[in-house]
mmCIF file of C-alpha atoms in Angstrom:
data_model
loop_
_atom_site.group_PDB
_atom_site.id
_atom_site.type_symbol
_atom_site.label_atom_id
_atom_site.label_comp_id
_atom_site.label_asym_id
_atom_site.label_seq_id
_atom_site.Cartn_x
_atom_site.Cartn_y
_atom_site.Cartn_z
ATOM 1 C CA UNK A 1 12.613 -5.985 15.374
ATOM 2 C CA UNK A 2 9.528 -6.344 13.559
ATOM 3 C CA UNK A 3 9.893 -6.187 9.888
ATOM 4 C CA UNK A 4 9.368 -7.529 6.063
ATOM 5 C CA UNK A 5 12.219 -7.676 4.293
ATOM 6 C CA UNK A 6 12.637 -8.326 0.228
ATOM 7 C CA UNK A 7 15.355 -9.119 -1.549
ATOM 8 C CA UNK A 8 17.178 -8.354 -3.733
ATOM 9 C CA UNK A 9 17.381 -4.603 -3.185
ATOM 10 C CA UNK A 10 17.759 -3.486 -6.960
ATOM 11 C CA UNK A 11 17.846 -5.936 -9.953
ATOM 12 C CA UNK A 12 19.033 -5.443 -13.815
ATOM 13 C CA UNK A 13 18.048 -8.436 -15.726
ATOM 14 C CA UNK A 14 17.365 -9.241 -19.474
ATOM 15 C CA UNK A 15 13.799 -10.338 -20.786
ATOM 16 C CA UNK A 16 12.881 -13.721 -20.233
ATOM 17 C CA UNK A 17 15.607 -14.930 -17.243
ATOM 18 C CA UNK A 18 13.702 -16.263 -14.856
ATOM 19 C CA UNK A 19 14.088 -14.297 -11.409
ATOM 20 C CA UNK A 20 12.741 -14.775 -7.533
ATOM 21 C CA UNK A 21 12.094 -12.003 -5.593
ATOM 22 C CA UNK A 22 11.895 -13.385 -1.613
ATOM 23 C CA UNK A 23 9.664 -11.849 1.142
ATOM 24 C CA UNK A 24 10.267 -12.863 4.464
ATOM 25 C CA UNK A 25 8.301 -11.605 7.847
ATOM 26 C CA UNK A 26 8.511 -12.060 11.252
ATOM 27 C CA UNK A 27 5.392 -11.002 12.477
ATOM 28 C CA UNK A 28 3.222 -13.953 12.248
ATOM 29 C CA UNK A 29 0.808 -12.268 9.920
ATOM 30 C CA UNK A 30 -1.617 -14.595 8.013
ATOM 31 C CA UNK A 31 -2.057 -12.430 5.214
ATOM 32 C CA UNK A 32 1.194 -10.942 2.258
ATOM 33 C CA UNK A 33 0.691 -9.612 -0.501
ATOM 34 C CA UNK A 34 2.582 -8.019 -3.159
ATOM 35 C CA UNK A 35 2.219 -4.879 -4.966
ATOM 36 C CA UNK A 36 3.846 -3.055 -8.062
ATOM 37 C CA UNK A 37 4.542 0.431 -8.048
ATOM 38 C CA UNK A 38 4.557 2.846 -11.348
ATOM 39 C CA UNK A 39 4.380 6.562 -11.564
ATOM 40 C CA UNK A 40 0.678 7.757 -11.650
ATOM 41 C CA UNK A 41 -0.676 4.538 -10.964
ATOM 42 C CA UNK A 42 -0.103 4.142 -7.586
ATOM 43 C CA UNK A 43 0.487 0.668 -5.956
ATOM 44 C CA UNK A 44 -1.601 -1.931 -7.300
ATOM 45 C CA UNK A 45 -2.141 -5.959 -6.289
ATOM 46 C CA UNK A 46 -0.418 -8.564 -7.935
ATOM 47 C CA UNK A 47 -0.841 -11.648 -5.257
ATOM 48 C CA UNK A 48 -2.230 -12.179 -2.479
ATOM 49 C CA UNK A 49 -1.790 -14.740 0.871
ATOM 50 C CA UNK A 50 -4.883 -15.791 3.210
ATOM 51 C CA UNK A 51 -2.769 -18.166 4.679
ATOM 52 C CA UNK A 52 0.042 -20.907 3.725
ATOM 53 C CA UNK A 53 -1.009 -22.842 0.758
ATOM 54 C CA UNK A 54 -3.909 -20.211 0.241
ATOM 55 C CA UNK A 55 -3.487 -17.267 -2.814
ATOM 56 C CA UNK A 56 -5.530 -15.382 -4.723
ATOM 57 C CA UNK A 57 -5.243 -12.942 -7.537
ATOM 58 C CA UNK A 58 -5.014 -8.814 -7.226
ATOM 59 C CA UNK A 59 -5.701 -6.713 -10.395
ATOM 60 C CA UNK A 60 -2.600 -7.338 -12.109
ATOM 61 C CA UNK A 61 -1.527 -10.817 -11.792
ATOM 62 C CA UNK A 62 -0.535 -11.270 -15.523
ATOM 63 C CA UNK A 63 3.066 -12.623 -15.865
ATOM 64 C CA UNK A 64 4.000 -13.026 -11.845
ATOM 65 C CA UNK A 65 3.644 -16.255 -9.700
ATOM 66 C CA UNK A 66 3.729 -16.991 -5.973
ATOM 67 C CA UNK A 67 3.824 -19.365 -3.918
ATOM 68 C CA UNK A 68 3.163 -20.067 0.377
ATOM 69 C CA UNK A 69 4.791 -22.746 1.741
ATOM 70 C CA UNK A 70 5.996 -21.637 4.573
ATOM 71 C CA UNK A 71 3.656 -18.962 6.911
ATOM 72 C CA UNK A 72 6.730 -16.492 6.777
ATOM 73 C CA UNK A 73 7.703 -16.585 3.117
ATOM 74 C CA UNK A 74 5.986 -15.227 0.142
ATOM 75 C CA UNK A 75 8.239 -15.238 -2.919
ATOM 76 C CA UNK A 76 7.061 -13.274 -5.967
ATOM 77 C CA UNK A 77 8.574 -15.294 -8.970
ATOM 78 C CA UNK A 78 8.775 -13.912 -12.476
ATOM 79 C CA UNK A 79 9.269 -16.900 -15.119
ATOM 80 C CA UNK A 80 9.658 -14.768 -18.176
ATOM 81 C CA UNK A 81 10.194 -11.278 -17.137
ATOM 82 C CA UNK A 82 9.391 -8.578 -19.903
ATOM 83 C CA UNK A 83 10.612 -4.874 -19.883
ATOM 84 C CA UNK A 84 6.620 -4.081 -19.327
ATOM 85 C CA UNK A 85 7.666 -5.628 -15.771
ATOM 86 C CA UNK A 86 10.446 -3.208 -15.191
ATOM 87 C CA UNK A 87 9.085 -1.292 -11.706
ATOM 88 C CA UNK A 88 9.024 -0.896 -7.788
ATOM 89 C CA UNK A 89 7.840 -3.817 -5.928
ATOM 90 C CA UNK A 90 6.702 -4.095 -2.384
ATOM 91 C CA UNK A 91 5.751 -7.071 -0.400
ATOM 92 C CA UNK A 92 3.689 -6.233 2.795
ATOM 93 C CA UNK A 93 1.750 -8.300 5.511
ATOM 94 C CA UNK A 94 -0.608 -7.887 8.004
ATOM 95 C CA UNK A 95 -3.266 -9.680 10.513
ATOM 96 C CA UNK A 96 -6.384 -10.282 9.080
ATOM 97 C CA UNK A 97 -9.182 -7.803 8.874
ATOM 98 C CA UNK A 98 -10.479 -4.284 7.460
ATOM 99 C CA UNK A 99 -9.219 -2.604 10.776
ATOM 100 C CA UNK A 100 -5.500 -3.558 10.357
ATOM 101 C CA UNK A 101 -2.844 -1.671 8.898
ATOM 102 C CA UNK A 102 -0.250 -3.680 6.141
ATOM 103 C CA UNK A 103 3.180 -3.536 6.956
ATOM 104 C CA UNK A 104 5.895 -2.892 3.894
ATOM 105 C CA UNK A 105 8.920 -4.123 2.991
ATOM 106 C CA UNK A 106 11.853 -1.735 1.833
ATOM 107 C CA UNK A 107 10.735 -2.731 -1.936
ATOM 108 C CA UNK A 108 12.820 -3.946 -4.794
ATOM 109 C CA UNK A 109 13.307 -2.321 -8.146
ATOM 110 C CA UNK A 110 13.408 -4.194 -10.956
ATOM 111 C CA UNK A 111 14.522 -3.434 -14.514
ATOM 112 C CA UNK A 112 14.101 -5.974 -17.226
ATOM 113 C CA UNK A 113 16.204 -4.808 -20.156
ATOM 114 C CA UNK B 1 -13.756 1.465 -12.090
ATOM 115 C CA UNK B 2 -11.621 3.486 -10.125
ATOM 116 C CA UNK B 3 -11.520 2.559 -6.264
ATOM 117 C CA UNK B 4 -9.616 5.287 -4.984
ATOM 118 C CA UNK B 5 -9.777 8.591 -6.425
ATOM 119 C CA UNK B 6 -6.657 11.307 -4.936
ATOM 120 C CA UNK B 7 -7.746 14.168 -7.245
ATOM 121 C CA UNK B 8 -4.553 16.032 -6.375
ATOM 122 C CA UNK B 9 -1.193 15.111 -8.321
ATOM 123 C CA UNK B 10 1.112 17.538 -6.433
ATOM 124 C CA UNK B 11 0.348 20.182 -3.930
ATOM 125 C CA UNK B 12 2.618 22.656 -2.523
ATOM 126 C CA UNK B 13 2.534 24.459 1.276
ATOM 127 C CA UNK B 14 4.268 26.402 3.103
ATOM 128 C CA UNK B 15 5.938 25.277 6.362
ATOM 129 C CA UNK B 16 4.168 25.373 9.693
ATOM 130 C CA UNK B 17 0.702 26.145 7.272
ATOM 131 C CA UNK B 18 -1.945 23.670 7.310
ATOM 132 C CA UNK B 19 -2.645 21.258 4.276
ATOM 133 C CA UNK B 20 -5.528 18.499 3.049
ATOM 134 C CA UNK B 21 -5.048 15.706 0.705
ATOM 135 C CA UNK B 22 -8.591 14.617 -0.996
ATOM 136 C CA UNK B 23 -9.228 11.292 -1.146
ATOM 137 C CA UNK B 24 -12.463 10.101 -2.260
ATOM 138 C CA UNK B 25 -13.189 6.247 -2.305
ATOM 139 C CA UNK B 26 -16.189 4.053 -3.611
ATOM 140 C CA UNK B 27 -17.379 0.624 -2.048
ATOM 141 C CA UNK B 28 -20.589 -1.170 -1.920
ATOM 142 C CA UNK B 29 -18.797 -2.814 1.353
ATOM 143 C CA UNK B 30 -20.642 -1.291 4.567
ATOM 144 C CA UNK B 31 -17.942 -2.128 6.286
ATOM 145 C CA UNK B 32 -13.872 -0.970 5.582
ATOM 146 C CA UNK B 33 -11.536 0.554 6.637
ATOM 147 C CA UNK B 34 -9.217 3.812 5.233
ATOM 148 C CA UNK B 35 -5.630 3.936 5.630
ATOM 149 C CA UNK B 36 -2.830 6.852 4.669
ATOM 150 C CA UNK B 37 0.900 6.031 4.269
ATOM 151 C CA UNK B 38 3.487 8.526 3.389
ATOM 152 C CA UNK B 39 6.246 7.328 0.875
ATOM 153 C CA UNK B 40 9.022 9.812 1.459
ATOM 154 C CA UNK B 41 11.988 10.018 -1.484
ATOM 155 C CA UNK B 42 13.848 7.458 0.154
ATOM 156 C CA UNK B 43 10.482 4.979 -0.810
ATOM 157 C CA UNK B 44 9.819 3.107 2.226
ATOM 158 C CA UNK B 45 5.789 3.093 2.974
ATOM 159 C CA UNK B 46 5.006 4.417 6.427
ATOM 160 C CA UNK B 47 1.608 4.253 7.476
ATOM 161 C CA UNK B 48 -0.035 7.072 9.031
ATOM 162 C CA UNK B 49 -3.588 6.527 10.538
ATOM 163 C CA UNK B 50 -6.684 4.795 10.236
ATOM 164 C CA UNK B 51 -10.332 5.430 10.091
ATOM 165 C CA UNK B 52 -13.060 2.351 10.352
ATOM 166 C CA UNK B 53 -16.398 2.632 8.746
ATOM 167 C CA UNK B 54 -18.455 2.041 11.457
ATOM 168 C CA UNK B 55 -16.024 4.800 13.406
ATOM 169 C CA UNK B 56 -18.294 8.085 14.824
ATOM 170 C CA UNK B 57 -15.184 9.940 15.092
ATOM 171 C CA UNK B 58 -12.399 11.453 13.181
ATOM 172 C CA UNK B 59 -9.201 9.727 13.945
ATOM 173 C CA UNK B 60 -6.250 11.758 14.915
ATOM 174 C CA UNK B 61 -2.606 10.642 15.366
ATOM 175 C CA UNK B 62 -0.153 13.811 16.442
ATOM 176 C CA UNK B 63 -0.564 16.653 13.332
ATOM 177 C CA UNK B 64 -2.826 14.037 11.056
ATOM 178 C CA UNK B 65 -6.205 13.407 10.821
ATOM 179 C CA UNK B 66 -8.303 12.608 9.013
ATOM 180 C CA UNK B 67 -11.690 14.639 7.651
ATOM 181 C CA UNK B 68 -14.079 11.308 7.218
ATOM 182 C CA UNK B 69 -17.442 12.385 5.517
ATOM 183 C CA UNK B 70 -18.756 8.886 5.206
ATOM 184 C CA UNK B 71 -22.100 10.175 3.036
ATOM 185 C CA UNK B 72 -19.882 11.702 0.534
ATOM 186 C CA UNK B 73 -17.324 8.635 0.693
ATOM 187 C CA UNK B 74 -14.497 11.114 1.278
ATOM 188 C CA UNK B 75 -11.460 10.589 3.992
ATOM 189 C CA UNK B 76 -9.266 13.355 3.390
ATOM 190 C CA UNK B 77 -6.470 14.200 5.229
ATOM 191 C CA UNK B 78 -5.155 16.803 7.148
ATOM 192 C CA UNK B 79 -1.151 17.721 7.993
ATOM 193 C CA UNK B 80 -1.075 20.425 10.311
ATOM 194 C CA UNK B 81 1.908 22.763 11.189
ATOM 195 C CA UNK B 82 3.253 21.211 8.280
ATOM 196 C CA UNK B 83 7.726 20.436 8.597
ATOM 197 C CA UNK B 84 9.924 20.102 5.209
ATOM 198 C CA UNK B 85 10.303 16.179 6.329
ATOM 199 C CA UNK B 86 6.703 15.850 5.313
ATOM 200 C CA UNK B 87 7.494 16.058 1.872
ATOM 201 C CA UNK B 88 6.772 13.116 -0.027
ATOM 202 C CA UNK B 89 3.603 11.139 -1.344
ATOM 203 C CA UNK B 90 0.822 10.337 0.083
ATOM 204 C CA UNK B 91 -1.102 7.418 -0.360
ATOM 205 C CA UNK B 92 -5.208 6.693 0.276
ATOM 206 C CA UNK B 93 -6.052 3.513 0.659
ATOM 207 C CA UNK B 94 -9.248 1.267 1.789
ATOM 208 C CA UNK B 95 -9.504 -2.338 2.892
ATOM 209 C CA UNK B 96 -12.917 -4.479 2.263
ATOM 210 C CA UNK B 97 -13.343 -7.571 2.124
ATOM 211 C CA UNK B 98 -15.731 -9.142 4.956
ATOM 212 C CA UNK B 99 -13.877 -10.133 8.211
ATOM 213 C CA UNK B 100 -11.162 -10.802 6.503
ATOM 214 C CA UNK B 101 -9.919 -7.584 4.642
ATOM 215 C CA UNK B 102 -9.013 -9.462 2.250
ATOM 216 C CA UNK B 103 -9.047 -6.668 -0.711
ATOM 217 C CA UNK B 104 -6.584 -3.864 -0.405
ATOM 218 C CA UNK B 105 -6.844 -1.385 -3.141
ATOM 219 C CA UNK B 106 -4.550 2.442 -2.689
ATOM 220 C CA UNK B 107 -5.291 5.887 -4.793
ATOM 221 C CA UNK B 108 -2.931 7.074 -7.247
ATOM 222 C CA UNK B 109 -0.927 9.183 -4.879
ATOM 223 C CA UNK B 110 -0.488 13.145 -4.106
ATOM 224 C CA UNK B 111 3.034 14.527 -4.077
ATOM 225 C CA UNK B 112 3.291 17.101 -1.399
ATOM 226 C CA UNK B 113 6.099 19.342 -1.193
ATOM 227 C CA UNK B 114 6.352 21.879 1.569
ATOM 228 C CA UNK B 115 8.403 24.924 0.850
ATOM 229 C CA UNK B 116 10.710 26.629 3.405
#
């Protein structure tokens, strides 16, 4: 079955433990990217994936890090997570170009205490 | 500036009625592409249909479409016979970005509830 799938699911952690949220999809899609989600606001970028070894900022990539090593994986890391990082996240990928559609993972929520 | 504009917080209709969800979008991009997805309670994002740029007509999948006025940069979208599983929010979103689609920005989001 094509999918993206994150993990973990849910995640209660205190401020400034260092956490790893994976992505993983089996679609052989060039381009991931991960979003935050929080009420009002919609989704917005953090990262994003052109390729492996290729990333690029979104609009709020303040306090997140990434990292493609492998085409499949896109890991969203969080090296000193803050409570002003508690939130939905999604991970999606897609082919490349305007035309195509982004596939989402099931999202995690995260809350930084 | 604001991308994506879904002037609509929450709208309510009543089953089997129709219902559109504004979505106005800005891009100096002549070429992009507008997406929907539906985020029902459970929070999965399904998408829902597609309209391209350089497209002459409305798309249509089953009881969506979408109402593209490309002068007035507006791509609303249009539930008919609505069903109480169609509940949930609704996302606008564009693509841009050259070939590549690189840039993928969504609206805020309109919370539809459809009352028995």
């Amino acid at each position: 079955e094509a999918q993206v799938t994150q993990n973990p699911r849910y995640l209660i952690t205190v401020t400034g433990k260092k956490l790893t949220v994976t992505c993983s999809q089996n679609m052989n899609h060039e381009y991931m990217s991960w979003y935050r989600q929080d009420p009002g606001l919609g989704l917005r970028q953090i990262y994003y994936s052109m390729n492996v070894e290729v990333t690029d900022k979104g609009d709020v990539p303040e306090g997140y890090k990434v990292s493609r090593k492998e085409k499949r994986n896109f890991p969203l890391i969080l090296e000193s997570p803050s409570p002003n990082q508690t939130s939905l996240y999604f991970c999606a990928s897609s082919l490349f170009g305007r035309t195509n559609e982004q596939f989402f993972g099931p999202g995690t929520r995260l809350t930084v205490l | 500036a604001q991308k994506i504009t879904q002037t609509q917080p929450g709208m309510f209709v009543q089953e089997k009625e129709a219902v559109t969800l504004d979505c106005t979008y800005d891009t100096s991009d002549p070429s992009y592409g507008l997406f929907w997805y539906k985020q029902p309670s459970s929070g999965e994002m399904i998408f829902l249909i597609y309209q391209g740029s350089y497209d002459q007509q409305n798309a249509t999948e089953g009881r969506y479409s979408l109402n593209f006025q490309k002068a007035r940069k507006s791509a609303n979208l249009v539930i008919s016979a609505s069903q109480l599983g169609d509940s949930a929010m609704y996302f606008c979103a564009m693509r841009e970005g050259n070939n590549y689609g690189q840039n993928f920005v969504f609206g805020p989001g309109t919370r539809l509830s459809v009352l028995p």
